[in-house]
PDB file of C-alpha atoms in Angstrom:
ATOM      1  CA  MET A   1     -40.639  32.190  53.007  1.00 42.00           C
ATOM      2  CA  SER A   2     -42.504  29.290  53.424  1.00 45.00           C
ATOM      3  CA  ASP A   3     -40.972  26.405  56.040  1.00 48.00           C
ATOM      4  CA  GLU A   4     -41.233  23.499  53.264  1.00 46.00           C
ATOM      5  CA  THR A   5     -39.455  26.432  50.734  1.00 46.00           C
ATOM      6  CA  LYS A   6     -36.957  26.622  53.738  1.00 53.00           C
ATOM      7  CA  GLU A   7     -36.409  22.772  54.097  1.00 52.00           C
ATOM      8  CA  SER A   8     -36.145  22.324  50.259  1.00 57.00           C
ATOM      9  CA  GLY A   9     -33.165  24.366  49.552  1.00 77.00           C
ATOM     10  CA  PRO A  10     -30.393  22.369  51.749  1.00 87.00           C
ATOM     11  CA  LEU A  11     -32.480  19.168  50.430  1.00 91.00           C
ATOM     12  CA  LEU A  12     -31.204  20.221  47.189  1.00 93.00           C
ATOM     13  CA  ILE A  13     -27.927  21.066  48.177  1.00 94.00           C
ATOM     14  CA  TRP A  14     -27.491  17.379  49.580  1.00 95.00           C
ATOM     15  CA  PHE A  15     -28.785  16.087  46.801  1.00 95.00           C
ATOM     16  CA  THR A  16     -26.601  18.034  43.762  1.00 96.00           C
ATOM     17  CA  ALA A  17     -23.126  17.155  46.589  1.00 96.00           C
ATOM     18  CA  VAL A  18     -24.783  13.394  45.849  1.00 97.00           C
ATOM     19  CA  ALA A  19     -24.956  14.085  42.297  1.00 97.00           C
ATOM     20  CA  PHE A  20     -21.833  14.863  41.590  1.00 96.00           C
ATOM     21  CA  LEU A  21     -20.404  12.244  43.752  1.00 97.00           C
ATOM     22  CA  ILE A  22     -21.320   9.817  41.662  1.00 97.00           C
ATOM     23  CA  GLY A  23     -20.817  11.857  38.942  1.00 96.00           C
ATOM     24  CA  MET A  24     -17.088  12.526  39.785  1.00 95.00           C
ATOM     25  CA  ALA A  25     -16.559   8.520  40.549  1.00 96.00           C
ATOM     26  CA  ALA A  26     -18.440   8.581  36.421  1.00 95.00           C
ATOM     27  CA  ILE A  27     -16.022  10.346  35.455  1.00 95.00           C
ATOM     28  CA  PHE A  28     -12.815   9.044  37.264  1.00 94.00           C
ATOM     29  CA  ILE A  29     -13.479   4.984  37.383  1.00 94.00           C
ATOM     30  CA  TYR A  30     -16.586   3.739  35.611  1.00 93.00           C
ATOM     31  CA  ALA A  31     -15.601   5.795  32.400  1.00 92.00           C
ATOM     32  CA  PRO A  32     -13.331   4.172  29.714  1.00 92.00           C
ATOM     33  CA  THR A  33     -10.208   5.876  28.758  1.00 90.00           C
ATOM     34  CA  GLU A  34     -10.478   7.063  25.154  1.00 88.00           C
ATOM     35  CA  GLN A  35      -7.854   5.365  22.633  1.00 85.00           C
ATOM     36  CA  MET A  36      -7.386   8.428  20.831  1.00 86.00           C
ATOM     37  CA  GLU A  37      -6.742  11.221  23.000  1.00 88.00           C
ATOM     38  CA  GLY A  38      -6.119   8.897  26.654  1.00 90.00           C
ATOM     39  CA  ALA A  39      -7.602  10.667  29.708  1.00 91.00           C
ATOM     40  CA  VAL A  40      -7.748  14.127  28.345  1.00 93.00           C
ATOM     41  CA  GLN A  41     -10.685  13.587  26.740  1.00 93.00           C
ATOM     42  CA  ARG A  42     -12.301  13.131  29.918  1.00 95.00           C
ATOM     43  CA  ILE A  43     -12.511  16.933  30.048  1.00 96.00           C
ATOM     44  CA  MET A  44     -15.273  16.514  28.275  1.00 95.00           C
ATOM     45  CA  TYR A  45     -17.736  15.418  31.095  1.00 96.00           C
ATOM     46  CA  PHE A  46     -17.214  19.407  32.128  1.00 96.00           C
ATOM     47  CA  HIS A  47     -16.919  20.573  28.619  1.00 96.00           C
ATOM     48  CA  ILE A  48     -20.523  20.025  27.441  1.00 94.00           C
ATOM     49  CA  PRO A  49     -22.653  19.831  30.523  1.00 96.00           C
ATOM     50  CA  ALA A  50     -20.628  23.389  31.487  1.00 97.00           C
ATOM     51  CA  ALA A  51     -21.483  24.369  27.914  1.00 95.00           C
ATOM     52  CA  TRP A  52     -25.272  22.808  28.265  1.00 95.00           C
ATOM     53  CA  LEU A  53     -25.652  25.159  31.563  1.00 96.00           C
ATOM     54  CA  ALA A  54     -24.364  27.875  29.927  1.00 97.00           C
ATOM     55  CA  PHE A  55     -26.963  28.067  26.700  1.00 96.00           C
ATOM     56  CA  PHE A  56     -29.746  27.182  29.404  1.00 97.00           C
ATOM     57  CA  SER A  57     -28.875  29.775  31.738  1.00 97.00           C
ATOM     58  CA  PHE A  58     -28.713  32.218  28.698  1.00 97.00           C
ATOM     59  CA  PHE A  59     -32.487  31.004  27.472  1.00 97.00           C
ATOM     60  CA  ILE A  60     -34.004  31.322  30.971  1.00 97.00           C
ATOM     61  CA  VAL A  61     -32.261  35.085  30.556  1.00 97.00           C
ATOM     62  CA  PHE A  62     -34.414  35.063  27.341  1.00 96.00           C
ATOM     63  CA  ILE A  63     -37.190  33.908  28.895  1.00 97.00           C
ATOM     64  CA  SER A  64     -36.930  36.503  31.974  1.00 96.00           C
ATOM     65  CA  SER A  65     -36.601  39.162  29.709  1.00 96.00           C
ATOM     66  CA  ILE A  66     -39.179  38.606  27.748  1.00 96.00           C
ATOM     67  CA  LEU A  67     -41.373  38.187  31.068  1.00 96.00           C
ATOM     68  CA  PHE A  68     -40.262  41.220  32.473  1.00 94.00           C
ATOM     69  CA  LEU A  69     -40.889  43.422  29.308  1.00 94.00           C
ATOM     70  CA  TRP A  70     -44.187  41.998  29.105  1.00 95.00           C
ATOM     71  CA  LYS A  71     -45.297  42.400  32.476  1.00 92.00           C
ATOM     72  CA  LYS A  72     -42.903  44.675  34.205  1.00 89.00           C
ATOM     73  CA  GLU A  73     -42.837  42.490  37.190  1.00 91.00           C
ATOM     74  CA  ARG A  74     -38.872  43.122  39.190  1.00 90.00           C
ATOM     75  CA  GLU A  75     -39.174  39.241  39.638  1.00 93.00           C
ATOM     76  CA  TRP A  76     -38.588  38.584  36.197  1.00 95.00           C
ATOM     77  CA  ASP A  77     -35.517  40.725  36.321  1.00 93.00           C
ATOM     78  CA  ILE A  78     -34.424  38.998  39.290  1.00 94.00           C
ATOM     79  CA  TYR A  79     -33.920  36.097  37.614  1.00 96.00           C
ATOM     80  CA  ALA A  80     -32.658  37.503  34.562  1.00 96.00           C
ATOM     81  CA  LEU A  81     -29.898  38.854  36.196  1.00 95.00           C
ATOM     82  CA  ALA A  82     -29.258  35.496  38.672  1.00 96.00           C
ATOM     83  CA  SER A  83     -29.432  33.719  35.497  1.00 97.00           C
ATOM     84  CA  ALA A  84     -27.180  35.799  33.466  1.00 97.00           C
ATOM     85  CA  GLU A  85     -24.752  35.428  36.162  1.00 97.00           C
ATOM     86  CA  ILE A  86     -24.382  31.797  36.481  1.00 97.00           C
ATOM     87  CA  GLY A  87     -24.226  31.703  32.390  1.00 97.00           C
ATOM     88  CA  VAL A  88     -21.528  34.207  32.147  1.00 97.00           C
ATOM     89  CA  ILE A  89     -20.128  31.493  34.718  1.00 97.00           C
ATOM     90  CA  PHE A  90     -19.719  28.253  33.135  1.00 97.00           C
ATOM     91  CA  CYS A  91     -19.980  30.378  29.604  1.00 97.00           C
ATOM     92  CA  SER A  92     -16.311  31.380  30.957  1.00 97.00           C
ATOM     93  CA  LEU A  93     -15.260  27.325  31.650  1.00 97.00           C
ATOM     94  CA  VAL A  94     -16.248  26.645  28.391  1.00 97.00           C
ATOM     95  CA  LEU A  95     -14.006  28.741  26.678  1.00 97.00           C
ATOM     96  CA  ILE A  96     -10.774  28.148  29.685  1.00 97.00           C
ATOM     97  CA  THR A  97     -11.715  24.069  29.341  1.00 97.00           C
ATOM     98  CA  GLY A  98     -12.057  24.224  25.342  1.00 95.00           C
ATOM     99  CA  PRO A  99      -8.692  25.383  25.250  1.00 96.00           C
ATOM    100  CA  LEU A 100      -7.582  23.192  27.576  1.00 96.00           C
ATOM    101  CA  TRP A 101      -8.184  19.956  25.748  1.00 94.00           C
ATOM    102  CA  ALA A 102      -7.847  21.484  22.428  1.00 94.00           C
ATOM    103  CA  ARG A 103      -3.862  21.894  23.469  1.00 94.00           C
ATOM    104  CA  PRO A 104      -2.742  17.912  23.097  1.00 93.00           C
ATOM    105  CA  ILE A 105      -5.303  17.416  20.946  1.00 91.00           C
ATOM    106  CA  TRP A 106      -5.283  19.967  18.256  1.00 90.00           C
ATOM    107  CA  GLY A 107      -2.373  21.398  18.746  1.00 91.00           C
ATOM    108  CA  ALA A 108      -3.412  24.888  19.572  1.00 92.00           C
ATOM    109  CA  TRP A 109      -4.879  26.804  22.338  1.00 94.00           C
ATOM    110  CA  TRP A 110      -7.485  28.493  20.082  1.00 93.00           C
ATOM    111  CA  VAL A 111      -8.339  28.556  16.447  1.00 91.00           C
ATOM    112  CA  TRP A 112     -10.883  31.097  14.930  1.00 92.00           C
ATOM    113  CA  ASP A 113     -13.444  28.781  13.679  1.00 88.00           C
ATOM    114  CA  ALA A 114     -17.120  29.245  13.650  1.00 89.00           C
ATOM    115  CA  ARG A 115     -18.241  27.855  16.939  1.00 91.00           C
ATOM    116  CA  LEU A 116     -15.486  28.662  18.983  1.00 93.00           C
ATOM    117  CA  THR A 117     -15.447  32.695  17.763  1.00 92.00           C
ATOM    118  CA  SER A 118     -19.062  32.514  18.227  1.00 92.00           C
ATOM    119  CA  THR A 119     -18.850  31.279  21.922  1.00 94.00           C
ATOM    120  CA  LEU A 120     -16.616  33.921  22.578  1.00 96.00           C
ATOM    121  CA  ILE A 121     -19.217  36.485  21.106  1.00 95.00           C
ATOM    122  CA  LEU A 122     -21.617  34.985  23.689  1.00 95.00           C
ATOM    123  CA  TRP A 123     -19.117  35.498  25.687  1.00 97.00           C
ATOM    124  CA  LEU A 124     -18.809  39.563  24.953  1.00 97.00           C
ATOM    125  CA  ILE A 125     -22.678  39.884  25.157  1.00 96.00           C
ATOM    126  CA  TYR A 126     -23.560  38.514  28.317  1.00 96.00           C
ATOM    127  CA  VAL A 127     -20.780  40.109  29.968  1.00 96.00           C
ATOM    128  CA  SER A 128     -21.607  43.891  28.590  1.00 94.00           C
ATOM    129  CA  TYR A 129     -25.241  43.027  29.678  1.00 94.00           C
ATOM    130  CA  LEU A 130     -23.672  42.403  33.555  1.00 95.00           C
ATOM    131  CA  MET A 131     -21.396  45.348  33.215  1.00 93.00           C
ATOM    132  CA  LEU A 132     -24.775  47.099  32.222  1.00 90.00           C
ATOM    133  CA  ARG A 133     -26.650  45.995  35.258  1.00 87.00           C
ATOM    134  CA  TYR A 134     -23.401  46.711  37.886  1.00 83.00           C
ATOM    135  CA  GLN A 135     -22.437  50.456  35.739  1.00 76.00           C
ATOM    136  CA  THR A 136     -25.597  51.972  35.545  1.00 66.00           C
ATOM    137  CA  ASP A 137     -28.172  53.413  38.457  1.00 65.00           C
ATOM    138  CA  VAL A 138     -31.151  51.240  39.746  1.00 63.00           C
ATOM    139  CA  GLY A 139     -34.060  51.709  38.064  1.00 65.00           C
ATOM    140  CA  SER A 140     -36.271  50.559  35.467  1.00 70.00           C
ATOM    141  CA  MET A 141     -34.953  51.477  32.359  1.00 80.00           C
ATOM    142  CA  ARG A 142     -31.718  49.439  33.519  1.00 82.00           C
ATOM    143  CA  ALA A 143     -34.022  46.712  33.559  1.00 84.00           C
ATOM    144  CA  ARG A 144     -35.509  47.389  30.230  1.00 88.00           C
ATOM    145  CA  PHE A 145     -31.941  47.788  28.331  1.00 88.00           C
ATOM    146  CA  ALA A 146     -30.406  44.860  29.957  1.00 90.00           C
ATOM    147  CA  ALA A 147     -33.467  42.971  29.333  1.00 92.00           C
ATOM    148  CA  VAL A 148     -33.257  43.484  25.381  1.00 93.00           C
ATOM    149  CA  LEU A 149     -29.418  42.878  25.568  1.00 92.00           C
ATOM    150  CA  GLY A 150     -30.557  39.571  27.126  1.00 92.00           C
ATOM    151  CA  ILE A 151     -33.216  38.724  24.258  1.00 94.00           C
ATOM    152  CA  VAL A 152     -30.834  39.602  21.448  1.00 93.00           C
ATOM    153  CA  GLY A 153     -27.792  38.133  22.713  1.00 91.00           C
ATOM    154  CA  PHE A 154     -29.591  34.806  22.590  1.00 92.00           C
ATOM    155  CA  LEU A 155     -30.008  34.646  19.643  1.00 91.00           C
ATOM    156  CA  ASP A 156     -26.262  33.777  19.431  1.00 90.00           C
ATOM    157  CA  ILE A 157     -27.164  30.369  20.553  1.00 89.00           C
ATOM    158  CA  PRO A 158     -28.364  28.689  17.413  1.00 89.00           C
ATOM    159  CA  PHE A 159     -25.993  30.256  15.368  1.00 87.00           C
ATOM    160  CA  ILE A 160     -22.803  28.282  18.077  1.00 88.00           C
ATOM    161  CA  HIS A 161     -25.383  25.029  17.665  1.00 82.00           C
ATOM    162  CA  PHE A 162     -25.430  25.369  14.015  1.00 83.00           C
ATOM    163  CA  SER A 163     -21.860  26.404  13.088  1.00 83.00           C
ATOM    164  CA  VAL A 164     -20.528  23.147  13.361  1.00 80.00           C
ATOM    165  CA  LEU A 165     -22.818  21.822  10.625  1.00 79.00           C
ATOM    166  CA  TRP A 166     -22.833  25.048   7.769  1.00 81.00           C
ATOM    167  CA  TRP A 167     -19.094  25.446   8.272  1.00 76.00           C
ATOM    168  CA  ARG A 168     -16.038  23.415   8.474  1.00 77.00           C
ATOM    169  CA  THR A 169     -14.610  24.057  11.587  1.00 77.00           C
ATOM    170  CA  PHE A 170     -11.774  22.155  13.972  1.00 76.00           C
ATOM    171  CA  HIS A 171     -14.807  21.957  16.619  1.00 79.00           C
ATOM    172  CA  PRO A 172     -16.326  18.088  16.175  1.00 77.00           C
ATOM    173  CA  PRO A 173     -19.631  18.390  15.416  1.00 74.00           C
ATOM    174  CA  PRO A 174     -22.123  17.633  18.347  1.00 72.00           C
ATOM    175  CA  LYS A 175     -21.427  14.256  20.089  1.00 69.00           C
ATOM    176  CA  MET A 176     -24.773  13.949  22.176  1.00 68.00           C
ATOM    177  CA  ILE A 177     -27.418  15.651  19.961  1.00 67.00           C
ATOM    178  CA  SER A 178     -26.439  13.959  16.660  1.00 67.00           C
ATOM    179  CA  PRO A 179     -28.724  13.468  13.119  1.00 67.00           C
ATOM    180  CA  GLU A 180     -27.507   9.215  13.747  1.00 68.00           C
ATOM    181  CA  GLY A 181     -29.649   9.588  17.467  1.00 68.00           C
ATOM    182  CA  LEU A 182     -29.102   9.939  20.707  1.00 68.00           C
ATOM    183  CA  GLY A 183     -24.796   9.960  21.339  1.00 68.00           C
ATOM    184  CA  ALA A 184     -25.176   7.839  18.640  1.00 69.00           C
ATOM    185  CA  GLY A 185     -21.220   7.174  18.408  1.00 72.00           C
ATOM    186  CA  MET A 186     -20.205   7.020  21.797  1.00 80.00           C
ATOM    187  CA  ASP A 187     -19.403   3.949  24.151  1.00 86.00           C
ATOM    188  CA  PRO A 188     -22.983   3.577  26.412  1.00 89.00           C
ATOM    189  CA  SER A 189     -21.128   3.977  29.410  1.00 92.00           C
ATOM    190  CA  MET A 190     -19.783   7.826  28.382  1.00 92.00           C
ATOM    191  CA  VAL A 191     -22.750   8.469  27.425  1.00 92.00           C
ATOM    192  CA  THR A 192     -24.142   7.586  31.070  1.00 94.00           C
ATOM    193  CA  THR A 193     -22.069   9.249  32.428  1.00 95.00           C
ATOM    194  CA  LEU A 194     -21.907  12.037  30.571  1.00 95.00           C
ATOM    195  CA  MET A 195     -25.754  11.670  31.308  1.00 95.00           C
ATOM    196  CA  LEU A 196     -24.579  11.413  34.984  1.00 96.00           C
ATOM    197  CA  SER A 197     -22.433  14.625  34.646  1.00 97.00           C
ATOM    198  CA  LEU A 198     -25.510  16.883  33.025  1.00 96.00           C
ATOM    199  CA  GLY A 199     -27.453  16.189  35.666  1.00 97.00           C
ATOM    200  CA  ALA A 200     -25.388  17.142  38.700  1.00 97.00           C
ATOM    201  CA  PHE A 201     -24.698  20.676  36.750  1.00 97.00           C
ATOM    202  CA  THR A 202     -28.165  21.027  36.461  1.00 97.00           C
ATOM    203  CA  LEU A 203     -29.467  20.561  39.939  1.00 97.00           C
ATOM    204  CA  LEU A 204     -26.195  22.767  40.200  1.00 97.00           C
ATOM    205  CA  TYR A 205     -28.073  25.591  38.653  1.00 97.00           C
ATOM    206  CA  PHE A 206     -30.987  25.105  40.033  1.00 96.00           C
ATOM    207  CA  VAL A 207     -28.681  25.827  43.623  1.00 96.00           C
ATOM    208  CA  LEU A 208     -27.281  28.423  42.502  1.00 96.00           C
ATOM    209  CA  MET A 209     -29.787  30.199  41.346  1.00 96.00           C
ATOM    210  CA  GLY A 210     -31.875  29.770  44.465  1.00 95.00           C
ATOM    211  CA  GLN A 211     -28.957  31.265  46.234  1.00 94.00           C
ATOM    212  CA  ARG A 212     -28.630  34.565  43.983  1.00 96.00           C
ATOM    213  CA  ILE A 213     -32.352  34.755  43.913  1.00 96.00           C
ATOM    214  CA  LYS A 214     -32.266  35.150  48.083  1.00 95.00           C
ATOM    215  CA  VAL A 215     -29.519  37.469  47.668  1.00 95.00           C
ATOM    216  CA  GLU A 216     -31.055  40.008  44.838  1.00 93.00           C
ATOM    217  CA  LYS A 217     -34.562  40.112  46.666  1.00 94.00           C
ATOM    218  CA  MET A 218     -32.735  39.960  50.274  1.00 94.00           C
ATOM    219  CA  ARG A 219     -30.987  44.117  48.609  1.00 92.00           C
ATOM    220  CA  ASP A 220     -34.194  45.091  47.393  1.00 91.00           C
ATOM    221  CA  GLU A 221     -35.044  44.998  50.847  1.00 91.00           C
ATOM    222  CA  VAL A 222     -32.190  46.842  51.792  1.00 91.00           C
ATOM    223  CA  GLU A 223     -32.956  49.589  49.527  1.00 88.00           C
ATOM    224  CA  ARG A 224     -36.653  49.358  50.327  1.00 89.00           C
ATOM    225  CA  LEU A 225     -35.605  50.174  54.185  1.00 87.00           C
ATOM    226  CA  LYS A 226     -33.065  52.825  53.673  1.00 84.00           C
ATOM    227  CA  LYS A 227     -35.819  54.337  51.428  1.00 82.00           C
ATOM    228  CA  ASP A 228     -38.682  54.321  53.245  1.00 80.00           C
ATOM    229  CA  TYR A 229     -37.237  54.938  56.678  1.00 75.00           C
ATOM    230  CA  LEU A 230     -33.633  56.306  56.333  1.00 67.00           C
ATOM    231  CA  TYR A 231     -33.676  58.979  53.440  1.00 65.00           C
ATOM    232  CA  THR A 232     -36.950  60.159  54.619  1.00 62.00           C
ATOM    233  CA  ASN A 233     -36.611  60.764  57.968  1.00 54.00           C
TER     234      ASN A 233
ATOM    235  CA  MET B   1      -0.899  10.103  25.569  1.00 59.00           C
ATOM    236  CA  ASN B   2      -2.267  11.090  28.594  1.00 70.00           C
ATOM    237  CA  ASN B   3      -1.910  14.722  29.155  1.00 84.00           C
ATOM    238  CA  LEU B   4      -2.876  14.113  33.196  1.00 91.00           C
ATOM    239  CA  GLU B   5      -2.309  18.199  33.461  1.00 94.00           C
ATOM    240  CA  TYR B   6      -4.156  19.383  31.331  1.00 95.00           C
ATOM    241  CA  LEU B   7      -7.455  17.039  32.735  1.00 95.00           C
ATOM    242  CA  PHE B   8      -5.711  18.368  36.219  1.00 95.00           C
ATOM    243  CA  ALA B   9      -5.979  21.825  35.316  1.00 96.00           C
ATOM    244  CA  ALA B  10      -9.461  21.933  33.602  1.00 96.00           C
ATOM    245  CA  ASN B  11     -10.713  20.403  37.178  1.00 95.00           C
ATOM    246  CA  VAL B  12      -8.748  23.417  39.262  1.00 96.00           C
ATOM    247  CA  PHE B  13      -9.958  25.884  37.238  1.00 97.00           C
ATOM    248  CA  VAL B  14     -14.037  24.207  37.250  1.00 97.00           C
ATOM    249  CA  TRP B  15     -14.252  23.492  40.601  1.00 96.00           C
ATOM    250  CA  GLY B  16     -12.524  26.271  41.589  1.00 97.00           C
ATOM    251  CA  GLY B  17     -14.868  28.704  39.585  1.00 96.00           C
ATOM    252  CA  ILE B  18     -17.807  27.117  41.161  1.00 96.00           C
ATOM    253  CA  PHE B  19     -16.933  27.860  44.582  1.00 96.00           C
ATOM    254  CA  TYR B  20     -15.371  31.322  43.786  1.00 96.00           C
ATOM    255  CA  TYR B  21     -18.775  31.858  42.678  1.00 96.00           C
ATOM    256  CA  LEU B  22     -20.421  30.565  45.664  1.00 95.00           C
ATOM    257  CA  PHE B  23     -17.996  32.300  48.544  1.00 96.00           C
ATOM    258  CA  ARG B  24     -18.692  35.789  46.152  1.00 95.00           C
ATOM    259  CA  ILE B  25     -22.488  34.808  47.351  1.00 95.00           C
ATOM    260  CA  LYS B  26     -22.047  34.080  50.518  1.00 95.00           C
ATOM    261  CA  LYS B  27     -19.744  37.460  51.356  1.00 96.00           C
ATOM    262  CA  TYR B  28     -22.384  39.662  49.514  1.00 95.00           C
ATOM    263  CA  GLN B  29     -25.323  37.856  51.338  1.00 95.00           C
ATOM    264  CA  GLN B  30     -23.440  39.041  54.400  1.00 96.00           C
ATOM    265  CA  SER B  31     -22.928  42.311  53.734  1.00 96.00           C
ATOM    266  CA  LEU B  32     -26.482  42.741  53.142  1.00 95.00           C
ATOM    267  CA  GLN B  33     -27.599  40.768  56.658  1.00 94.00           C
ATOM    268  CA  ASN B  34     -24.872  43.331  58.664  1.00 94.00           C
ATOM    269  CA  ASP B  35     -26.817  46.361  56.852  1.00 91.00           C
ATOM    270  CA  LEU B  36     -29.878  44.945  57.103  1.00 91.00           C
ATOM    271  CA  ASP B  37     -29.453  44.459  60.631  1.00 91.00           C
ATOM    272  CA  LEU B  38     -27.668  48.190  61.468  1.00 91.00           C
ATOM    273  CA  ILE B  39     -30.829  49.561  58.956  1.00 89.00           C
ATOM    274  CA  LYS B  40     -33.157  47.853  61.480  1.00 86.00           C
ATOM    275  CA  GLU B  41     -31.564  49.120  64.686  1.00 88.00           C
ATOM    276  CA  ALA B  42     -31.296  52.514  63.528  1.00 85.00           C
ATOM    277  CA  ILE B  43     -35.039  52.365  63.025  1.00 83.00           C
ATOM    278  CA  LYS B  44     -36.147  50.710  66.172  1.00 82.00           C
ATOM    279  CA  LYS B  45     -33.961  53.753  67.999  1.00 81.00           C
ATOM    280  CA  GLY B  46     -35.269  56.236  65.606  1.00 76.00           C
ATOM    281  CA  LEU B  47     -38.680  54.902  66.991  1.00 71.00           C
ATOM    282  CA  GLN B  48     -38.643  54.740  70.822  1.00 68.00           C
ATOM    283  CA  LYS B  49     -36.999  58.772  69.972  1.00 64.00           C
TER     284      LYS B  49
END
């Protein structure tokens, strides 16, 4: 690892911490309280960025899986695994913060509408992806099966995005990306706060990816040393 | 209508989730580092024999 790479890690962590501090200040001080929903609407500043990060993570799994199947390089398999773990964590947070926001507004924790159900299916697909990775023996077959699942699972994401437009759902249509324009119909300070939160969460993705990739490479090193020196002697 | 308890719970889950994952990565890294040190020690001893 070069000195430049070693130094960029802590710098990114500090940058992310500062971004979150600014984001939290914007969420709880700068952003106005929504008139109809009250303070609970501030959950949006966690819910939407968590959803963005889950989708982005699964997109990286999709790309890395294609590249792994094409190039057969372990590097892409590591990226896919690391991104899938992060995606599952943030998809879980979407499925937790959503009902916490829905309960006081809709009067129900959960409804089986197209958006919520397809998001739950996405979560189940990538949980099964991780189970496949953890439960089967290390090898290229495992990586290949996982890559196929990683690619197929991503096909659910466009379905999730358009579900609120294709069907009548409890879940509101996209707030940020709408036919009227970016953030149309939202207070500008709410849009700014949401953008800050999205930025902080995106930085967090790169921090978590960096850490997880480092650990997976370390595991490969342990396996290699065991195989080369301990099991052969 | 504020429902602050829901906002509080959402915060607890979000931050709890993030820190739990970071803690898990760190713990796994420490365990791998221990394994790595033990293997390197074993290799060194093996080479000295």
